[in-house]
PDB file of C-alpha atoms in Angstrom:
ATOM      1  CA  GLY Z   1     -27.392   3.951   1.656  1.00  0.00           C
ATOM      2  CA  MET Z   2     -27.652   0.527   0.043  1.00  0.00           C
ATOM      3  CA  VAL Z   3     -26.170  -0.341  -3.344  1.00  0.00           C
ATOM      4  CA  SER Z   4     -26.190  -3.429  -5.515  1.00  0.00           C
ATOM      5  CA  ALA Z   5     -23.068  -5.561  -5.251  1.00  0.00           C
ATOM      6  CA  SER Z   6     -23.142  -6.004  -9.026  1.00  0.00           C
ATOM      7  CA  ASP Z   7     -22.655  -2.233  -9.431  1.00  0.00           C
ATOM      8  CA  ILE Z   8     -19.542  -2.415  -7.247  1.00  0.00           C
ATOM      9  CA  ALA Z   9     -18.355  -5.387  -9.332  1.00  0.00           C
ATOM     10  CA  ILE Z  10     -18.682  -3.362 -12.533  1.00  0.00           C
ATOM     11  CA  TRP Z  11     -16.725  -0.503 -10.937  1.00  0.00           C
ATOM     12  CA  TRP Z  12     -13.996  -3.003 -10.094  1.00  0.00           C
ATOM     13  CA  LYS Z  13     -14.032  -4.448 -13.607  1.00  0.00           C
ATOM     14  CA  ASP Z  14     -13.714  -0.991 -15.175  1.00  0.00           C
ATOM     15  CA  TYR Z  15     -11.229   0.631 -12.782  1.00  0.00           C
ATOM     16  CA  GLY Z  16      -9.573  -2.030 -10.600  1.00  0.00           C
ATOM     17  CA  ASN Z  17      -7.081  -0.632  -8.079  1.00  0.00           C
ATOM     18  CA  LYS Z  18      -7.681   2.909  -9.365  1.00  0.00           C
ATOM     19  CA  LEU Z  19     -10.784   2.829  -7.152  1.00  0.00           C
ATOM     20  CA  LEU Z  20      -8.436   2.530  -4.163  1.00  0.00           C
ATOM     21  CA  ALA Z  21      -6.110   5.405  -5.074  1.00  0.00           C
ATOM     22  CA  LYS Z  22      -6.381   7.037  -1.636  1.00  0.00           C
ATOM     23  CA  ASN Z  23      -6.769   3.820   0.330  1.00  0.00           C
ATOM     24  CA  ILE Z  24      -3.881   2.633   2.479  1.00  0.00           C
ATOM     25  CA  ARG Z  25      -3.747  -0.702   0.649  1.00  0.00           C
ATOM     26  CA  PHE Z  26      -4.868  -2.472  -2.502  1.00  0.00           C
ATOM     27  CA  PHE Z  27      -6.901  -5.663  -2.856  1.00  0.00           C
ATOM     28  CA  LYS Z  28      -4.806  -8.477  -1.361  1.00  0.00           C
ATOM     29  CA  GLY Z  29      -6.281 -11.343  -3.406  1.00  0.00           C
ATOM     30  CA  ASP Z  30      -6.629 -14.844  -1.985  1.00  0.00           C
ATOM     31  CA  THR Z  31      -6.592 -14.352   1.771  1.00  0.00           C
ATOM     32  CA  GLU Z  32      -8.672 -16.113   4.411  1.00  0.00           C
ATOM     33  CA  VAL Z  33     -10.839 -13.026   4.907  1.00  0.00           C
ATOM     34  CA  ASN Z  34     -11.371 -12.407   1.188  1.00  0.00           C
ATOM     35  CA  ASN Z  35     -12.186 -16.046   0.506  1.00  0.00           C
ATOM     36  CA  GLY Z  36     -14.753 -15.793   3.297  1.00  0.00           C
ATOM     37  CA  ILE Z  37     -16.341 -12.743   1.645  1.00  0.00           C
ATOM     38  CA  MET Z  38     -16.558 -14.556  -1.690  1.00  0.00           C
ATOM     39  CA  LYS Z  39     -18.017 -17.650  -0.024  1.00  0.00           C
ATOM     40  CA  CYS Z  40     -20.713 -15.509   1.607  1.00  0.00           C
ATOM     41  CA  LEU Z  41     -21.556 -13.943  -1.761  1.00  0.00           C
ATOM     42  CA  LYS Z  42     -21.843 -17.367  -3.328  1.00  0.00           C
ATOM     43  CA  GLU Z  43     -23.823 -19.101  -0.586  1.00  0.00           C
ATOM     44  CA  SER Z  44     -25.856 -16.306   1.063  1.00  0.00           C
ATOM     45  CA  PRO Z  45     -26.062 -13.311  -1.303  1.00  0.00           C
ATOM     46  CA  GLU Z  46     -29.427 -12.145   0.097  1.00  0.00           C
ATOM     47  CA  LYS Z  47     -27.898 -11.850   3.586  1.00  0.00           C
ATOM     48  CA  PHE Z  48     -24.607 -10.298   2.487  1.00  0.00           C
ATOM     49  CA  CYS Z  49     -25.560  -6.788   3.651  1.00  0.00           C
ATOM     50  CA  TYR Z  50     -26.021  -8.116   7.201  1.00  0.00           C
ATOM     51  CA  TYR Z  51     -22.676  -9.915   7.310  1.00  0.00           C
ATOM     52  CA  ASN Z  52     -20.483  -7.266   5.676  1.00  0.00           C
ATOM     53  CA  ASN Z  53     -19.481  -3.833   6.985  1.00  0.00           C
ATOM     54  CA  GLY Z  54     -19.828  -2.233   3.551  1.00  0.00           C
ATOM     55  CA  ILE Z  55     -17.548   0.367   2.001  1.00  0.00           C
ATOM     56  CA  LYS Z  56     -16.700   4.017   2.559  1.00  0.00           C
ATOM     57  CA  ILE Z  57     -16.153   6.397  -0.352  1.00  0.00           C
ATOM     58  CA  ILE Z  58     -14.760   9.917  -0.431  1.00  0.00           C
ATOM     59  CA  ALA Z  59     -15.313  12.217  -3.389  1.00  0.00           C
ATOM     60  CA  ASN Z  60     -14.144  15.723  -4.197  1.00  0.00           C
ATOM     61  CA  LYS Z  61     -17.669  16.594  -5.267  1.00  0.00           C
ATOM     62  CA  ILE Z  62     -21.075  14.897  -5.132  1.00  0.00           C
ATOM     63  CA  THR Z  63     -24.010  15.954  -7.316  1.00  0.00           C
ATOM     64  CA  ARG Z  64     -27.440  14.399  -6.935  1.00  0.00           C
ATOM     65  CA  LYS Z  65     -29.147  13.892 -10.279  1.00  0.00           C
ATOM     66  CA  LEU Z  66     -32.793  14.856 -10.635  1.00  0.00           C
ATOM     67  CA  ALA Z  67     -33.749  11.743 -12.565  1.00  0.00           C
ATOM     68  CA  HIS Z  68     -34.888   8.865 -10.333  1.00  0.00           C
ATOM     69  CA  SER Z  69     -34.044  10.927  -7.235  1.00  0.00           C
ATOM     70  CA  THR Z  70     -37.420  12.395  -6.290  1.00  0.00           C
ATOM     71  CA  ASP Z  71     -37.381  11.008  -2.734  1.00  0.00           C
ATOM     72  CA  ARG Z  72     -35.030   9.470  -0.167  1.00  0.00           C
ATOM     73  CA  LYS Z  73     -35.771   5.892  -1.186  1.00  0.00           C
ATOM     74  CA  ASN Z  74     -33.721   6.027  -4.368  1.00  0.00           C
ATOM     75  CA  GLY Z  75     -31.034   8.309  -5.729  1.00  0.00           C
ATOM     76  CA  LEU Z  76     -28.561   8.719  -8.530  1.00  0.00           C
ATOM     77  CA  PHE Z  77     -25.353  10.554  -7.736  1.00  0.00           C
ATOM     78  CA  ARG Z  78     -22.464  11.823  -9.815  1.00  0.00           C
ATOM     79  CA  LEU Z  79     -19.162  11.551  -7.966  1.00  0.00           C
ATOM     80  CA  GLU Z  80     -15.961  13.340  -8.946  1.00  0.00           C
ATOM     81  CA  GLY Z  81     -12.492  12.457  -7.636  1.00  0.00           C
ATOM     82  CA  VAL Z  82     -13.631   9.182  -6.131  1.00  0.00           C
ATOM     83  CA  SER Z  83     -11.697   6.781  -3.899  1.00  0.00           C
ATOM     84  CA  ILE Z  84     -12.827   3.892  -1.740  1.00  0.00           C
ATOM     85  CA  VAL Z  85     -10.954   4.492   1.520  1.00  0.00           C
ATOM     86  CA  ASN Z  86     -12.413   1.630   3.546  1.00  0.00           C
ATOM     87  CA  GLY Z  87     -13.558  -1.666   2.078  1.00  0.00           C
ATOM     88  CA  ALA Z  88     -10.775  -2.484  -0.375  1.00  0.00           C
ATOM     89  CA  GLN Z  89     -11.010  -6.200   0.347  1.00  0.00           C
ATOM     90  CA  THR Z  90     -14.803  -6.180   0.084  1.00  0.00           C
ATOM     91  CA  THR Z  91     -14.623  -4.343  -3.246  1.00  0.00           C
ATOM     92  CA  GLY Z  92     -12.021  -6.651  -4.774  1.00  0.00           C
ATOM     93  CA  SER Z  93     -13.766  -9.776  -3.464  1.00  0.00           C
ATOM     94  CA  ILE Z  94     -17.075  -8.683  -4.984  1.00  0.00           C
ATOM     95  CA  GLY Z  95     -15.339  -8.018  -8.300  1.00  0.00           C
ATOM     96  CA  ARG Z  96     -13.660 -11.410  -8.306  1.00  0.00           C
ATOM     97  CA  ALA Z  97     -16.835 -13.252  -7.241  1.00  0.00           C
ATOM     98  CA  TYR Z  98     -18.792 -11.517  -9.990  1.00  0.00           C
ATOM     99  CA  MET Z  99     -16.426 -12.867 -12.638  1.00  0.00           C
ATOM    100  CA  GLY Z 100     -17.353 -16.434 -11.722  1.00  0.00           C
ATOM    101  CA  ASN Z 101     -20.939 -16.062 -10.488  1.00  0.00           C
ATOM    102  CA  PRO Z 102     -22.545 -12.863 -11.833  1.00  0.00           C
ATOM    103  CA  ASP Z 103     -26.124 -14.052 -11.334  1.00  0.00           C
ATOM    104  CA  THR Z 104     -25.488 -14.818  -7.664  1.00  0.00           C
ATOM    105  CA  VAL Z 105     -23.668 -11.550  -6.949  1.00  0.00           C
ATOM    106  CA  GLU Z 106     -26.569  -9.596  -8.481  1.00  0.00           C
ATOM    107  CA  LYS Z 107     -28.722 -10.802  -5.584  1.00  0.00           C
ATOM    108  CA  ALA Z 108     -26.440  -9.164  -3.018  1.00  0.00           C
ATOM    109  CA  LYS Z 109     -26.492  -5.619  -1.661  1.00  0.00           C
ATOM    110  CA  LEU Z 110     -24.193  -3.778   0.713  1.00  0.00           C
ATOM    111  CA  MET Z 111     -24.050  -0.570   2.698  1.00  0.00           C
ATOM    112  CA  VAL Z 112     -22.100   2.358   1.292  1.00  0.00           C
ATOM    113  CA  GLN Z 113     -21.135   5.635   2.928  1.00  0.00           C
ATOM    114  CA  ILE Z 114     -20.277   8.482   0.555  1.00  0.00           C
ATOM    115  CA  ILE Z 115     -18.550  11.561   1.958  1.00  0.00           C
ATOM    116  CA  SER Z 116     -18.042  14.822   0.073  1.00  0.00           C
ATOM    117  CA  LEU Z 117     -14.735  16.621   0.585  1.00  0.00           C
ATOM    118  CA  GLU Z 118     -16.084  19.774  -1.020  1.00  0.00           C
ATOM    119  CA  ASN Z 119     -15.515  22.816   1.215  1.00  0.00           C
ATOM    120  CA  SER Z 120     -13.637  20.670   3.756  1.00  0.00           C
ATOM    121  CA  THR Z 121     -10.179  21.203   5.217  1.00  0.00           C
ATOM    122  CA  GLU Z 122      -7.188  19.956   3.234  1.00  0.00           C
ATOM    123  CA  ASP Z 123      -6.416  17.020   5.540  1.00  0.00           C
ATOM    124  CA  PHE Z 124     -10.023  15.920   6.082  1.00  0.00           C
ATOM    125  CA  GLY Z 125      -9.804  13.099   3.507  1.00  0.00           C
ATOM    126  CA  ASN Z 126      -6.581  11.733   5.004  1.00  0.00           C
ATOM    127  CA  THR Z 127      -8.089  11.828   8.493  1.00  0.00           C
ATOM    128  CA  ILE Z 128     -11.128   9.871   7.303  1.00  0.00           C
ATOM    129  CA  THR Z 129      -8.868   7.305   5.645  1.00  0.00           C
ATOM    130  CA  LYS Z 130      -6.676   6.851   8.717  1.00  0.00           C
ATOM    131  CA  LEU Z 131      -9.398   6.637  11.349  1.00  0.00           C
ATOM    132  CA  SER Z 132     -11.585   4.405   9.175  1.00  0.00           C
ATOM    133  CA  ASN Z 133      -8.759   1.884   9.017  1.00  0.00           C
ATOM    134  CA  THR Z 134      -7.846   1.701  12.702  1.00  0.00           C
ATOM    135  CA  GLN Z 135     -10.860  -0.422  13.622  1.00  0.00           C
ATOM    136  CA  ASN Z 136      -9.088  -3.579  12.454  1.00  0.00           C
ATOM    137  CA  LYS Z 137      -5.466  -4.633  12.830  1.00  0.00           C
ATOM    138  CA  ILE Z 138      -3.458  -2.686  10.257  1.00  0.00           C
ATOM    139  CA  GLU Z 139       0.319  -2.700  10.039  1.00  0.00           C
ATOM    140  CA  ASN Z 140       1.770   0.765  10.632  1.00  0.00           C
ATOM    141  CA  LYS Z 141       3.590   0.411   7.333  1.00  0.00           C
ATOM    142  CA  ALA Z 142       0.280   0.700   5.493  1.00  0.00           C
ATOM    143  CA  PHE Z 143      -0.082   4.323   6.600  1.00  0.00           C
ATOM    144  CA  ALA Z 144       3.068   5.247   4.668  1.00  0.00           C
ATOM    145  CA  SER Z 145       0.838   5.195   1.589  1.00  0.00           C
ATOM    146  CA  MET Z 146      -0.629   8.489   2.871  1.00  0.00           C
ATOM    147  CA  ASP Z 147       2.774  10.181   2.570  1.00  0.00           C
ATOM    148  CA  SER Z 148       2.777  12.256  -0.638  1.00  0.00           C
ATOM    149  CA  LEU Z 149       6.536  11.661  -0.968  1.00  0.00           C
ATOM    150  CA  GLN Z 150       5.884   7.961  -1.635  1.00  0.00           C
ATOM    151  CA  GLU Z 151       3.695   8.815  -4.616  1.00  0.00           C
ATOM    152  CA  LYS Z 152       6.293  11.298  -5.882  1.00  0.00           C
ATOM    153  CA  LEU Z 153       8.995   8.624  -5.702  1.00  0.00           C
ATOM    154  CA  ARG Z 154       6.726   6.206  -7.564  1.00  0.00           C
ATOM    155  CA  LYS Z 155       6.131   8.711 -10.382  1.00  0.00           C
ATOM    156  CA  ASP Z 156       9.800   9.698 -10.632  1.00  0.00           C
ATOM    157  CA  LEU Z 157      10.916   6.070 -10.842  1.00  0.00           C
ATOM    158  CA  MET Z 158       8.248   5.355 -13.432  1.00  0.00           C
ATOM    159  CA  MET Z 159       9.979   7.882 -15.710  1.00  0.00           C
ATOM    160  CA  ASP Z 160      12.930   5.466 -15.843  1.00  0.00           C
ATOM    161  CA  GLY Z 161      10.732   2.401 -16.312  1.00  0.00           C
ATOM    162  CA  ILE Z 162      11.030   1.301 -12.672  1.00  0.00           C
ATOM    163  CA  GLU Z 163       7.960   0.295 -10.678  1.00  0.00           C
ATOM    164  CA  TYR Z 164       7.939   1.287  -7.014  1.00  0.00           C
ATOM    165  CA  VAL Z 165       5.424  -0.482  -4.769  1.00  0.00           C
ATOM    166  CA  PHE Z 166       4.527   1.118  -1.454  1.00  0.00           C
ATOM    167  CA  LYS Z 167       0.936  -0.044  -0.905  1.00  0.00           C
ATOM    168  CA  ASP Z 168       0.065  -3.219   0.926  1.00  0.00           C
ATOM    169  CA  GLY Z 169      -1.509  -5.819  -1.342  1.00  0.00           C
ATOM    170  CA  ASP Z 170       0.608  -5.257  -4.463  1.00  0.00           C
ATOM    171  CA  THR Z 171       2.861  -8.309  -4.863  1.00  0.00           C
ATOM    172  CA  SER Z 172       4.594  -7.393  -8.129  1.00  0.00           C
ATOM    173  CA  SER Z 173       8.183  -8.552  -8.494  1.00  0.00           C
ATOM    174  CA  GLY Z 174      11.004  -8.314 -11.033  1.00  0.00           C
ATOM    175  CA  ASP Z 175      14.365  -6.713 -11.813  1.00  0.00           C
ATOM    176  CA  LYS Z 176      12.745  -3.352 -12.563  1.00  0.00           C
ATOM    177  CA  ILE Z 177      10.416  -3.462  -9.557  1.00  0.00           C
ATOM    178  CA  CYS Z 178      11.223  -2.452  -6.000  1.00  0.00           C
ATOM    179  CA  ASN Z 179       9.178  -1.885  -2.860  1.00  0.00           C
ATOM    180  CA  ILE Z 180       9.099   0.172   0.308  1.00  0.00           C
ATOM    181  CA  ASP Z 181      10.520  -2.685   2.418  1.00  0.00           C
ATOM    182  CA  GLU Z 182      13.671  -2.752   0.289  1.00  0.00           C
ATOM    183  CA  ALA Z 183      13.864   1.036   0.355  1.00  0.00           C
ATOM    184  CA  VAL Z 184      13.771   1.227   4.162  1.00  0.00           C
ATOM    185  CA  VAL Z 185      16.633  -1.239   4.524  1.00  0.00           C
ATOM    186  CA  ALA Z 186      18.746   0.160   1.681  1.00  0.00           C
ATOM    187  CA  ILE Z 187      18.393   3.874   2.460  1.00  0.00           C
ATOM    188  CA  GLY Z 188      18.514   3.264   6.220  1.00  0.00           C
ATOM    189  CA  CYS Z 189      21.791   1.369   5.941  1.00  0.00           C
ATOM    190  CA  TYR Z 190      23.132   4.050   3.608  1.00  0.00           C
ATOM    191  CA  LYS Z 191      22.602   6.721   6.277  1.00  0.00           C
ATOM    192  CA  SER Z 192      25.596   7.549   8.481  1.00  0.00           C
ATOM    193  CA  ASP Z 193      23.647   7.045  11.722  1.00  0.00           C
ATOM    194  CA  VAL Z 194      24.560   3.531  12.872  1.00  0.00           C
ATOM    195  CA  SER Z 195      21.777   3.569  15.479  1.00  0.00           C
ATOM    196  CA  LEU Z 196      19.303   3.609  12.583  1.00  0.00           C
ATOM    197  CA  VAL Z 197      21.016   0.535  11.159  1.00  0.00           C
ATOM    198  CA  ALA Z 198      20.645  -1.211  14.521  1.00  0.00           C
ATOM    199  CA  LEU Z 199      16.937  -0.327  14.630  1.00  0.00           C
ATOM    200  CA  ILE Z 200      16.396  -1.737  11.148  1.00  0.00           C
ATOM    201  CA  LYS Z 201      18.027  -4.999  12.219  1.00  0.00           C
ATOM    202  CA  ARG Z 202      16.234  -5.201  15.562  1.00  0.00           C
ATOM    203  CA  ALA Z 203      12.726  -3.988  14.716  1.00  0.00           C
ATOM    204  CA  VAL Z 204      12.305  -2.670  11.184  1.00  0.00           C
ATOM    205  CA  GLY Z 205       8.537  -2.333  11.648  1.00  0.00           C
ATOM    206  CA  SER Z 206       9.064   0.382  14.252  1.00  0.00           C
ATOM    207  CA  ILE Z 207      10.288   2.672  11.449  1.00  0.00           C
ATOM    208  CA  PHE Z 208       6.625   3.181  10.530  1.00  0.00           C
ATOM    209  CA  GLU Z 209       5.213   3.857  14.003  1.00  0.00           C
ATOM    210  CA  ASP Z 210       4.750   7.553  13.186  1.00  0.00           C
ATOM    211  CA  ILE Z 211       5.312   8.704   9.604  1.00  0.00           C
ATOM    212  CA  SER Z 212       5.371  12.356  10.705  1.00  0.00           C
ATOM    213  CA  LYS Z 213       8.709  12.102  12.538  1.00  0.00           C
ATOM    214  CA  ALA Z 214      11.963  10.147  12.893  1.00  0.00           C
ATOM    215  CA  PRO Z 215      12.993   7.445  12.278  1.00  0.00           C
ATOM    216  CA  TYR Z 216      10.610   7.357   9.284  1.00  0.00           C
ATOM    217  CA  LYS Z 217      11.446  10.964   8.351  1.00  0.00           C
ATOM    218  CA  THR Z 218      15.168  10.211   8.618  1.00  0.00           C
ATOM    219  CA  ILE Z 219      14.743   7.830   5.698  1.00  0.00           C
ATOM    220  CA  PHE Z 220      11.921   9.467   3.758  1.00  0.00           C
ATOM    221  CA  ASN Z 221      12.287  13.251   3.608  1.00  0.00           C
ATOM    222  CA  PRO Z 222      12.647  15.963   0.911  1.00  0.00           C
ATOM    223  CA  SER Z 223      16.272  14.937   0.292  1.00  0.00           C
ATOM    224  CA  THR Z 224      15.193  11.382  -0.544  1.00  0.00           C
ATOM    225  CA  ASN Z 225      14.932  11.129  -4.309  1.00  0.00           C
ATOM    226  CA  ALA Z 226      14.335   8.361  -6.830  1.00  0.00           C
ATOM    227  CA  TYR Z 227      18.042   8.005  -7.692  1.00  0.00           C
ATOM    228  CA  LEU Z 228      19.043   7.486  -4.065  1.00  0.00           C
ATOM    229  CA  LEU Z 229      16.274   4.949  -3.564  1.00  0.00           C
ATOM    230  CA  TRP Z 230      17.013   2.882  -6.666  1.00  0.00           C
ATOM    231  CA  ASN Z 231      20.822   3.030  -6.437  1.00  0.00           C
ATOM    232  CA  THR Z 232      20.923   1.986  -2.785  1.00  0.00           C
ATOM    233  CA  ILE Z 233      18.484  -0.850  -3.495  1.00  0.00           C
ATOM    234  CA  LYS Z 234      20.684  -2.123  -6.341  1.00  0.00           C
ATOM    235  CA  VAL Z 235      23.718  -2.184  -4.028  1.00  0.00           C
ATOM    236  CA  SER Z 236      21.645  -3.873  -1.315  1.00  0.00           C
ATOM    237  CA  ARG Z 237      20.477  -6.592  -3.714  1.00  0.00           C
ATOM    238  CA  ILE Z 238      24.024  -7.334  -4.883  1.00  0.00           C
ATOM    239  CA  PHE Z 239      25.211  -7.512  -1.283  1.00  0.00           C
ATOM    240  CA  ASP Z 240      22.372  -9.894  -0.333  1.00  0.00           C
ATOM    241  CA  ARG Z 241      23.276 -12.275  -3.182  1.00  0.00           C
ATOM    242  CA  ILE Z 242      26.940 -12.286  -2.192  1.00  0.00           C
ATOM    243  CA  ASN Z 243      26.127 -12.653   1.493  1.00  0.00           C
ATOM    244  CA  ASP Z 244      23.695 -15.533   0.849  1.00  0.00           C
ATOM    245  CA  THR Z 245      26.412 -17.374  -1.080  1.00  0.00           C
ATOM    246  CA  TYR Z 246      28.905 -16.721   1.723  1.00  0.00           C
ATOM    247  CA  GLN Z 247      26.511 -18.206   4.293  1.00  0.00           C
ATOM    248  CA  CYS Z 248      26.082 -21.347   2.198  1.00  0.00           C
ATOM    249  CA  GLU Z 249      29.845 -21.806   1.944  1.00  0.00           C
ATOM    250  CA  ASN Z 250      30.704 -21.146   5.591  1.00  0.00           C
ATOM    251  CA  ASN Z 251      29.612 -22.174   9.060  1.00  0.00           C
ATOM    252  CA  GLY Z 252      30.390 -21.436  12.687  1.00  0.00           C
ATOM    253  CA  ILE Z 253      31.340 -17.907  13.692  1.00  0.00           C
ATOM    254  CA  ARG Z 254      31.798 -16.750  10.093  1.00  0.00           C
ATOM    255  CA  LYS Z 255      28.242 -17.689   9.183  1.00  0.00           C
ATOM    256  CA  LEU Z 256      26.848 -16.157  12.382  1.00  0.00           C
ATOM    257  CA  VAL Z 257      28.563 -12.838  11.653  1.00  0.00           C
ATOM    258  CA  SER Z 258      27.199 -12.944   8.112  1.00  0.00           C
ATOM    259  CA  VAL Z 259      23.630 -13.660   9.285  1.00  0.00           C
ATOM    260  CA  HIS Z 260      23.344 -11.423  12.339  1.00  0.00           C
ATOM    261  CA  GLY Z 261      25.603  -8.646  11.080  1.00  0.00           C
ATOM    262  CA  ASN Z 262      24.122  -8.348   7.579  1.00  0.00           C
ATOM    263  CA  ARG Z 263      22.727  -4.830   8.065  1.00  0.00           C
ATOM    264  CA  LEU Z 264      25.926  -3.533   9.663  1.00  0.00           C
ATOM    265  CA  LEU Z 265      27.992  -5.101   6.875  1.00  0.00           C
ATOM    266  CA  LEU Z 266      25.789  -3.375   4.278  1.00  0.00           C
ATOM    267  CA  HIS Z 267      26.220  -0.095   6.145  1.00  0.00           C
ATOM    268  CA  MET Z 268      30.018  -0.523   6.111  1.00  0.00           C
ATOM    269  CA  ILE Z 269      29.937  -1.161   2.361  1.00  0.00           C
ATOM    270  CA  PHE Z 270      27.959   2.039   1.820  1.00  0.00           C
ATOM    271  CA  GLU Z 271      30.501   3.940   3.939  1.00  0.00           C
ATOM    272  CA  GLU Z 272      33.276   2.746   1.623  1.00  0.00           C
ATOM    273  CA  LEU Z 273      31.330   3.412  -1.580  1.00  0.00           C
ATOM    274  CA  ARG Z 274      30.280   6.877  -0.454  1.00  0.00           C
ATOM    275  CA  GLU Z 275      33.887   8.097  -0.842  1.00  0.00           C
ATOM    276  CA  ASN Z 276      33.961   7.342  -4.568  1.00  0.00           C
ATOM    277  CA  TYR Z 277      30.360   7.310  -5.785  1.00  0.00           C
ATOM    278  CA  ILE Z 278      27.403   9.691  -5.733  1.00  0.00           C
ATOM    279  CA  PHE Z 279      24.136   7.919  -4.999  1.00  0.00           C
ATOM    280  CA  ASN Z 280      21.650  10.725  -5.550  1.00  0.00           C
TER     281      ASN Z 280
END
């Protein structure tokens, strides 16, 4: 059906990224695409529904209310367990545009598809999310957000006041914040398999080609806990600072070894530390 863009904007104002809980990424902010969406809302709000693909919502349960829902022209629906699984950038762009130009955004409408997961198979929602996001270029890493282990690690780290970011679009940074990119390098170099270290150096993105099997599962599996993730990242960060200083102070073959052998050097350090320290 068709919904008012201002309604979506109010959702965004009230819930923000919580609306995208089951999406593979959050709102990415000022990008070329998102700026284009906001420009369209500002300059051609009446035509927005023709230029935009709309959004897709999944809900655990959908109930149609009797009031104002006597025919198929209009309807009020109560949604439980809601997540926007396609249209994160559209949703965030509408919310941001509304903050600056509410009167203009109120003139815009967009298409919305709402799918009930009630009485469906357990993986139906994940399948919808994945296939709905393969129409445009998406980095394989984004699909790691569908791995329940990532959310478990996030919650476990939160207990110690550490923020773990594994969804595309969240650019938080700080001493008590880490992300999935750091985790892949740190845990991967901690593993005893040196071929995994070589893969991380050569093509780290290939780790995420299929999150249901190795090499992704070699790094992220039931034995991967919050302590291992955070402790290996801390060692990795210290090594990077030392190695960066070394590169600034040296040149020639020494610098080349430091630059091109950084992952192997980190792996060797973990091999030495493993004898005296427990990481998990």
